[in-house]
Coordinates of N, CA and C in Angstrom, one line a residue:
T1349 N 89.6 90.4 98.6 CA 90.7 91.0 98.9 C 90.2 93.0 98.8
W1350 N 90.9 93.9 99.6 CA 90.6 94.9 99.9 C 90.6 95.4 98.5
L1351 N 91.9 95.2 98.0 CA 91.7 95.9 96.4 C 90.7 95.3 95.6
N1352 N 90.0 94.4 95.6 CA 88.5 94.2 94.5 C 87.7 95.2 95.5
E1353 N 87.4 95.1 97.1 CA 86.6 95.4 97.0 C 86.6 97.4 97.0
N1354 N 87.7 98.1 96.7 CA 88.2 99.3 97.0 C 88.5 100.4 96.0
A1355 N 89.0 99.1 95.3 CA 90.1 99.8 93.8 C 89.1 99.9 92.5
A1356 N 89.3 101.1 92.1 CA 88.4 101.2 90.8 C 89.3 100.1 89.4
P1357 N 88.1 99.5 88.9 CA 88.7 98.8 87.6 C 89.6 99.0 87.1
E1358 N 90.9 98.5 86.6 CA 91.8 99.1 85.8 C 92.9 100.3 86.4
S1359 N 92.7 99.8 88.2 CA 93.5 100.8 88.9 C 95.1 100.0 88.0
V1360 N 96.3 100.7 88.6 CA 97.1 100.8 88.5 C 98.6 100.4 89.9
L1361 N 99.2 99.0 90.1 CA 99.5 99.1 91.6 C 101.2 98.6 91.1
L1362 N 101.8 99.5 91.5 CA 103.3 99.6 91.7 C 103.8 98.8 93.0
A1363 N 104.6 97.6 92.4 CA 104.8 96.4 94.2 C 105.9 95.8 93.2
D1364 N 106.7 94.9 94.5 CA 107.4 94.5 94.0 C 107.2 92.7 93.2
H1365 N 108.0 92.1 92.4 CA 107.2 91.1 91.8 C 106.9 89.9 92.5
R1366 N 106.8 90.0 94.1 CA 106.1 89.1 94.8 C 104.7 89.4 94.6
I1367 N 104.0 90.4 95.0 CA 102.8 91.2 94.7 C 102.7 90.9 93.6
S1368 N 103.2 91.7 92.0 CA 102.7 91.9 91.1 C 102.8 90.9 90.5
E1369 N 102.9 90.1 90.4 CA 103.2 88.6 89.7 C 102.0 87.9 90.4
W1370 N 101.4 88.1 91.3 CA 99.7 87.6 91.2 C 98.9 88.1 91.2
T1371 N 98.9 90.2 91.6 CA 97.9 90.8 91.8 C 96.8 90.5 90.4
P1372 N 97.0 90.3 89.0 CA 96.1 90.2 87.6 C 95.3 88.6 88.2
V1373 N 96.0 88.0 88.7 CA 95.0 87.1 88.9 C 94.1 86.2 89.8
Y1374 N 94.1 87.4 90.8 CA 93.4 87.7 92.0 C 92.5 89.2 92.3
T1375 N 92.7 90.2 91.4 CA 92.6 91.1 91.6 C 92.3 91.3 89.7
H1376 N 91.8 92.5 89.9 CA 91.0 93.9 88.5 C 91.6 94.3 88.2
L1377 N 93.3 94.5 89.1 CA 93.8 95.6 88.8 C 94.9 95.8 87.5
N1378 N 95.5 96.5 87.1 CA 96.9 96.0 86.5 C 98.2 96.3 87.3
V1379 N 99.2 96.3 86.7 CA 100.5 95.7 87.9 C 101.4 97.0 86.8
Y1380 N 102.6 97.9 87.3 CA 103.3 99.0 87.0 C 104.2 98.1 85.8
W1381 N 104.7 96.6 86.6 CA 105.9 95.8 85.9 C 105.3 94.4 86.6
S1382 N 105.7 93.8 85.2 CA 105.5 92.0 85.7 C 107.2 91.3 85.4
D1383 N 107.4 90.5 85.7 CA 108.7 89.8 85.2 C 108.5 89.0 83.7
Y1384 N 106.8 89.3 83.1 CA 106.4 88.8 81.8 C 106.6 89.5 81.0
N1385 N 106.9 90.9 81.2 CA 107.0 91.9 80.5 C 107.2 91.7 79.0
F1386 N 109.1 90.9 79.3 CA 109.7 91.0 78.4 C 109.4 89.8 77.1
T1387 N 108.0 89.1 77.6 CA 107.5 88.3 76.4 C 106.7 88.9 75.1
Y1388 N 106.1 90.3 76.2 CA 105.6 90.7 74.6 C 106.9 92.4 74.2
L1389 N 106.1 92.4 73.2 CA 106.6 93.9 72.4 C 106.9 95.0 73.5
T1390 N 107.4 94.7 74.6 CA 107.2 95.7 75.0 C 108.9 97.1 74.7
P1391 N 108.1 98.3 74.4 CA 109.4 99.3 74.2 C 110.8 99.7 74.7
R1392 N 111.8 99.8 74.4 CA 112.9 99.9 75.2 C 112.9 101.1 76.3
F1393 N 112.4 102.4 76.2 CA 112.3 103.1 76.7 C 111.2 102.9 78.1
R1394 N 110.4 102.3 77.9 CA 109.5 101.5 78.9 C 110.3 100.5 79.8
V1395 N 111.3 99.9 79.2 CA 111.7 99.1 79.9 C 113.0 100.1 81.1
M1396 N 113.8 100.9 80.7 CA 114.2 101.9 81.1 C 113.7 102.3 82.3
H1397 N 112.5 103.0 82.1 CA 111.6 103.8 82.8 C 111.7 103.1 84.2
A1398 N 111.0 101.4 83.8 CA 110.8 100.5 84.9 C 112.0 100.3 85.8
L1399 N 113.3 99.9 85.0 CA 114.5 100.0 85.9 C 115.1 100.7 86.6
F1400 N 114.3 102.4 86.4 CA 114.9 103.4 86.9 C 114.1 103.6 88.2
M1401 N 112.9 103.2 88.4 CA 111.8 103.3 89.1 C 112.6 102.6 90.2
Y1402 N 112.6 101.1 89.6 CA 112.8 100.3 91.1 C 114.1 100.7 91.8
L1403 N 115.6 101.3 90.9 CA 116.5 101.2 91.4 C 116.1 102.9 92.0
K1404 N 115.0 103.5 91.6 CA 114.9 104.8 92.6 C 114.3 104.4 93.9
L1405 N 113.6 103.6 93.8 CA 112.8 103.1 94.7 C 113.8 102.3 95.9
F1406 N 115.0 101.3 95.6 CA 115.8 100.7 96.0 C 117.1 101.6 96.4
D1407 N 116.8 103.2 96.2 CA 117.5 103.8 97.2 C 119.1 103.8 95.9
I1408 N 119.3 103.5 94.9 CA 120.5 103.4 94.2 C 120.8 104.9 93.9
P1409 N 121.7 105.8 94.4 CA 122.0 107.0 93.5 C 122.2 106.7 92.6
P1410 N 122.7 108.2 91.5 CA 123.0 108.1 89.6 C 124.4 107.2 90.1
E1411 N 125.6 107.5 91.0 CA 126.7 107.7 91.0 C 126.8 106.1 90.6
A1412 N 126.0 105.5 91.6 CA 126.6 104.0 91.8 C 125.5 102.9 90.5
M1413 N 124.7 103.9 90.0 CA 124.2 103.1 88.5 C 124.5 102.2 87.9
P1414 N 125.8 102.5 87.3 CA 126.5 101.7 86.4 C 127.3 100.4 87.5
E1415 N 127.6 101.0 88.9 CA 128.2 99.7 89.4 C 126.8 98.9 89.6
A1416 N 125.7 99.8 90.0 CA 124.6 98.6 90.4 C 123.8 97.2 89.1
A1417 N 124.5 98.5 87.7 CA 123.9 97.8 86.7 C 124.5 96.3 86.6
Y1418 N 125.7 96.5 86.6 CA 127.1 96.2 85.8 C 127.7 95.3 86.7
H1419 N 127.2 95.2 88.1 CA 128.4 94.7 89.0 C 128.1 94.3 90.3
P1420 N 126.9 93.6 90.3 CA 126.1 93.5 91.6 C 126.6 92.1 92.3
P1421 N 126.1 92.2 93.6 CA 125.7 93.1 94.1 C 126.9 93.8 95.3
T1422 N 127.0 95.1 95.5 CA 127.8 95.3 96.3 C 127.3 96.6 97.0
D1423 N 127.6 97.3 97.9 CA 126.8 97.9 99.2 C 125.5 98.0 98.8
K1424 N 125.1 99.4 98.3 CA 124.0 100.0 97.9 C 123.8 98.9 96.9
A1425 N 123.9 98.3 96.1 CA 123.3 97.3 94.8 C 122.9 96.4 95.5
E1426 N 123.5 95.9 97.4 CA 122.9 94.4 97.3 C 122.0 94.5 97.7
A1427 N 121.2 95.8 98.2 CA 120.1 96.1 98.8 C 118.8 95.4 97.0
A1428 N 119.2 95.8 96.5 CA 118.4 96.3 94.7 C 118.4 94.4 94.3
F1429 N 119.8 94.0 94.7 CA 120.2 92.8 93.5 C 119.4 91.8 94.4
A1430 N 118.6 91.7 95.6 CA 118.2 90.8 96.5 C 117.1 90.6 96.7
H1431 N 116.6 91.2 95.0 CA 115.2 91.2 94.6 C 115.2 91.1 93.2
K1432 N 114.4 89.8 93.5 CA 114.0 89.3 91.3 C 114.1 90.2 90.5
E1433 N 112.9 91.4 90.8 CA 113.0 92.1 89.4 C 114.1 93.2 89.0
T1434 N 115.1 93.4 90.2 CA 115.9 94.3 89.4 C 116.6 93.2 88.8
A1435 N 117.2 92.3 89.7 CA 118.6 91.2 88.8 C 117.6 91.2 87.4
I1436 N 116.3 90.6 87.0 CA 116.2 90.6 85.8 C 116.3 91.9 85.0
L1437 N 115.5 92.9 85.3 CA 115.6 94.0 84.7 C 117.1 94.1 84.5
V1438 N 118.2 94.4 85.2 CA 119.5 94.6 84.8 C 120.3 93.3 84.2
G1439 N 119.7 92.1 84.9 CA 121.2 91.3 84.5 C 120.6 90.1 83.4
N1440 N 119.5 90.0 83.2 CA 119.5 89.2 81.8 C 119.0 89.5 80.7
H1441 N 118.4 91.5 80.8 CA 118.4 92.2 79.8 C 119.0 93.5 79.6
R1442 N 119.9 93.1 80.2 CA 121.3 94.0 80.0 C 121.8 94.8 78.8
E1443 N 121.8 93.7 77.7 CA 122.2 93.6 76.5 C 120.6 94.6 76.2
Y1444 N 119.8 94.3 76.4 CA 118.8 94.9 75.6 C 118.6 96.1 76.2
L1445 N 118.9 96.7 77.8 CA 118.8 98.5 77.5 C 120.3 98.8 76.9
Y1446 N 121.1 98.3 77.1 CA 122.1 99.2 76.4 C 122.6 99.0 75.5
G1447 N 122.3 98.2 74.9 CA 122.3 98.3 73.3 C 121.6 99.6 72.6
F1448 N 120.6 99.7 73.2 CA 119.6 101.1 73.0 C 120.0 102.4 73.5
Y1449 N 120.7 102.1 74.7 CA 121.4 103.5 75.7 C 122.6 103.3 75.7
P1450 N 123.8 102.8 75.1 CA 124.8 102.3 75.2 C 125.7 103.2 76.4
D1451 N 125.8 104.3 76.3 CA 126.7 105.2 76.4 C 126.0 106.8 77.8
G1452 N 124.9 106.9 77.2 CA 124.0 107.6 77.8 C 123.1 107.4 79.0
M1453 N 122.9 105.9 79.2 CA 122.7 105.1 80.3 C 122.3 106.2 81.9
S1454 N 123.5 106.1 82.1 CA 123.7 107.1 83.2 C 123.0 107.9 83.8
D1455 N 123.4 109.2 82.1 CA 122.6 110.7 82.5 C 121.2 110.5 82.0
F1456 N 120.3 109.1 81.8 CA 119.0 109.2 81.6 C 118.8 108.9 83.1
Y1457 N 119.2 107.8 84.1 CA 118.9 107.3 85.3 C 119.4 109.1 86.0
T1458 N 120.3 109.7 85.7 CA 120.3 111.1 86.6 C 118.9 112.0 86.6
L1459 N 118.6 112.0 85.3 CA 117.5 112.9 84.9 C 116.3 112.5 85.5
F1460 N 116.1 110.8 85.6 CA 114.7 110.5 86.2 C 115.1 110.5 87.7
Y1461 N 116.1 110.3 88.5 CA 116.5 110.1 89.8 C 116.2 112.0 90.4
T1462 N 116.7 112.8 89.5 CA 116.7 114.1 90.3 C 115.0 114.8 90.2
G1463 N 114.7 114.2 89.0 CA 113.2 114.8 88.9 C 112.0 114.8 89.9
D1464 N 111.1 114.8 89.6 CA 109.7 115.0 90.1 C 109.6 113.8 89.8
F1465 N 109.5 112.8 91.9 CA 109.4 111.5 91.3 C 107.7 110.9 91.6
A1466 N 106.9 111.9 92.1 CA 105.6 111.9 92.4 C 104.9 112.1 91.1
R1467 N 105.6 113.1 90.2 CA 105.2 113.4 89.1 C 105.7 112.0 87.9
R1468 N 106.5 111.1 88.2 CA 106.7 110.0 87.2 C 105.7 108.8 87.8
L1469 N 105.4 109.1 89.0 CA 104.5 108.0 89.5 C 102.9 108.1 88.4
K1470 N 102.8 109.6 88.4 CA 101.5 109.9 87.9 C 101.7 109.6 86.3
D1471 N 102.8 109.8 86.1 CA 103.1 109.5 84.3 C 102.4 108.3 83.9
Y1472 N 102.8 107.0 84.8 CA 102.3 105.8 84.4 C 101.3 105.6 85.5
R1473 N 100.2 106.8 85.5 CA 99.4 106.4 85.7 C 99.3 105.1 87.2
I1474 N 100.3 105.5 87.8 CA 100.1 104.5 89.3 C 99.4 105.2 90.5
D1475 N 98.3 104.4 90.4 CA 97.3 104.3 91.5 C 97.6 104.3 93.0
Y1476 N 98.4 103.0 93.0 CA 98.4 102.7 94.5 C 100.1 102.0 94.8
I1477 N 100.5 101.8 95.5 CA 101.9 101.2 95.5 C 102.1 100.1 97.0
A1478 N 102.3 98.9 96.5 CA 102.2 98.3 97.9 C 103.6 98.0 98.1
I1479 N 103.8 98.1 99.7 CA 105.2 97.9 100.3 C 104.8 96.8 101.3
D1480 N 106.1 95.7 101.2 CA 106.5 94.5 101.5 C 107.3 95.2 102.7
A1481 N 107.1 94.9 103.9 CA 108.3 95.9 104.6 C 109.8 94.9 105.2
R1482 N 109.1 93.6 104.6 CA 110.4 92.8 105.2 C 111.1 92.6 103.8
F1483 N 110.5 93.1 102.7 CA 112.0 93.2 101.5 C 112.2 94.7 101.2
D1484 N 111.0 95.7 101.4 CA 111.1 97.1 100.6 C 110.7 97.8 101.1
S1485 N 111.9 98.1 102.7 CA 111.7 98.9 103.1 C 112.5 100.4 103.1
T1486 N 113.4 100.1 101.8 CA 113.8 101.9 101.2 C 112.3 102.3 100.5
W1487 N 111.6 102.0 100.1 CA 110.5 102.0 99.2 C 109.3 103.4 100.2
I1488 N 109.2 103.0 101.1 CA 108.7 104.0 102.5 C 109.1 105.7 102.0
S1489 N 110.3 105.8 102.3 CA 110.8 106.6 102.0 C 110.5 107.8 101.1
K1490 N 109.7 107.2 99.3 CA 110.1 107.6 98.6 C 108.2 108.0 98.5
I1491 N 107.4 107.0 98.7 CA 105.7 107.5 98.5 C 106.1 109.1 98.9
P1492 N 104.8 109.4 97.9 CA 104.6 111.1 98.4 C 104.1 111.0 99.4
K1493 N 104.0 112.3 100.0 CA 103.0 112.4 101.1 C 102.0 112.9 101.3
S1494 N 101.4 113.3 99.7 CA 100.0 113.2 99.2 C 99.6 111.6 99.6
A1495 N 100.4 110.8 99.6 CA 100.0 109.5 99.6 C 99.1 109.3 100.6
T1496 N 98.0 108.2 100.6 CA 97.3 107.8 102.2 C 97.4 106.5 102.2
K1497 N 97.8 105.7 103.0 CA 98.0 104.7 103.7 C 96.3 103.8 104.0
V1498 N 95.8 102.8 102.8 CA 94.5 102.6 103.2 C 94.2 101.2 103.2
F1499 N 95.6 100.3 103.8 CA 95.4 98.7 104.1 C 96.8 98.6 104.3
S1500 N 96.8 97.8 105.5 CA 98.3 97.6 106.3 C 97.5 95.9 106.9
K1501 N 98.7 94.9 106.5 CA 98.4 93.9 107.6 C 100.0 93.0 107.7
G1502 N 100.1 92.7 108.6 CA 101.5 92.6 109.3 C 102.4 93.0 108.3
P1503 N 103.0 93.0 107.3 CA 104.4 93.8 106.7 C 104.1 94.6 105.3
I1504 N 102.7 94.2 105.2 CA 102.2 94.5 103.6 C 101.2 96.4 104.2
E1505 N 101.7 97.1 103.1 CA 101.0 98.4 103.2 C 100.5 98.6 102.0
L1506 N 99.6 99.2 102.0 CA 99.1 99.9 100.4 C 98.6 101.6 100.8
Y1507 N 99.1 102.1 99.5 CA 98.5 103.4 100.0 C 98.2 103.8 98.5
R1508 N 97.4 104.4 98.9 CA 96.5 105.3 97.3 C 97.1 106.4 97.1
L1509 N 97.7 106.8 95.8 CA 98.1 107.8 95.2 C 97.0 109.0 95.2

């Protein structure tokens, strides 16, 4: 694959669950988030940031965050909840997340949402973002201008940060 031939070992890929699930199987890359993270001792702040990252990528504004988290699906939240990874993050693990930040979750998300998104990507050492245009069309507008498209085939686009 292109990633095996061109990406440095231990690079980190941010993608939706369809791509993330199989990336470690067929490449030498790490993924930003996996459906299996909850089977490990993942710190709650890391789970919270993963939730925030996906809500931001799916264009869920801070004022819609409680609605998106507690009452899926409704207008903008519908796009996020059409995706398995977001449903897992805020559905199956709602108590895990909200038990830790019961009243301040919206405030934390506002800070995350309004902050420097390119910096957030660097904080988690994300080297590549993979977008499947069939499902992740809102992601394209969030890619930093400094990113370079390095691969494209059908609906899949890969950007190097």
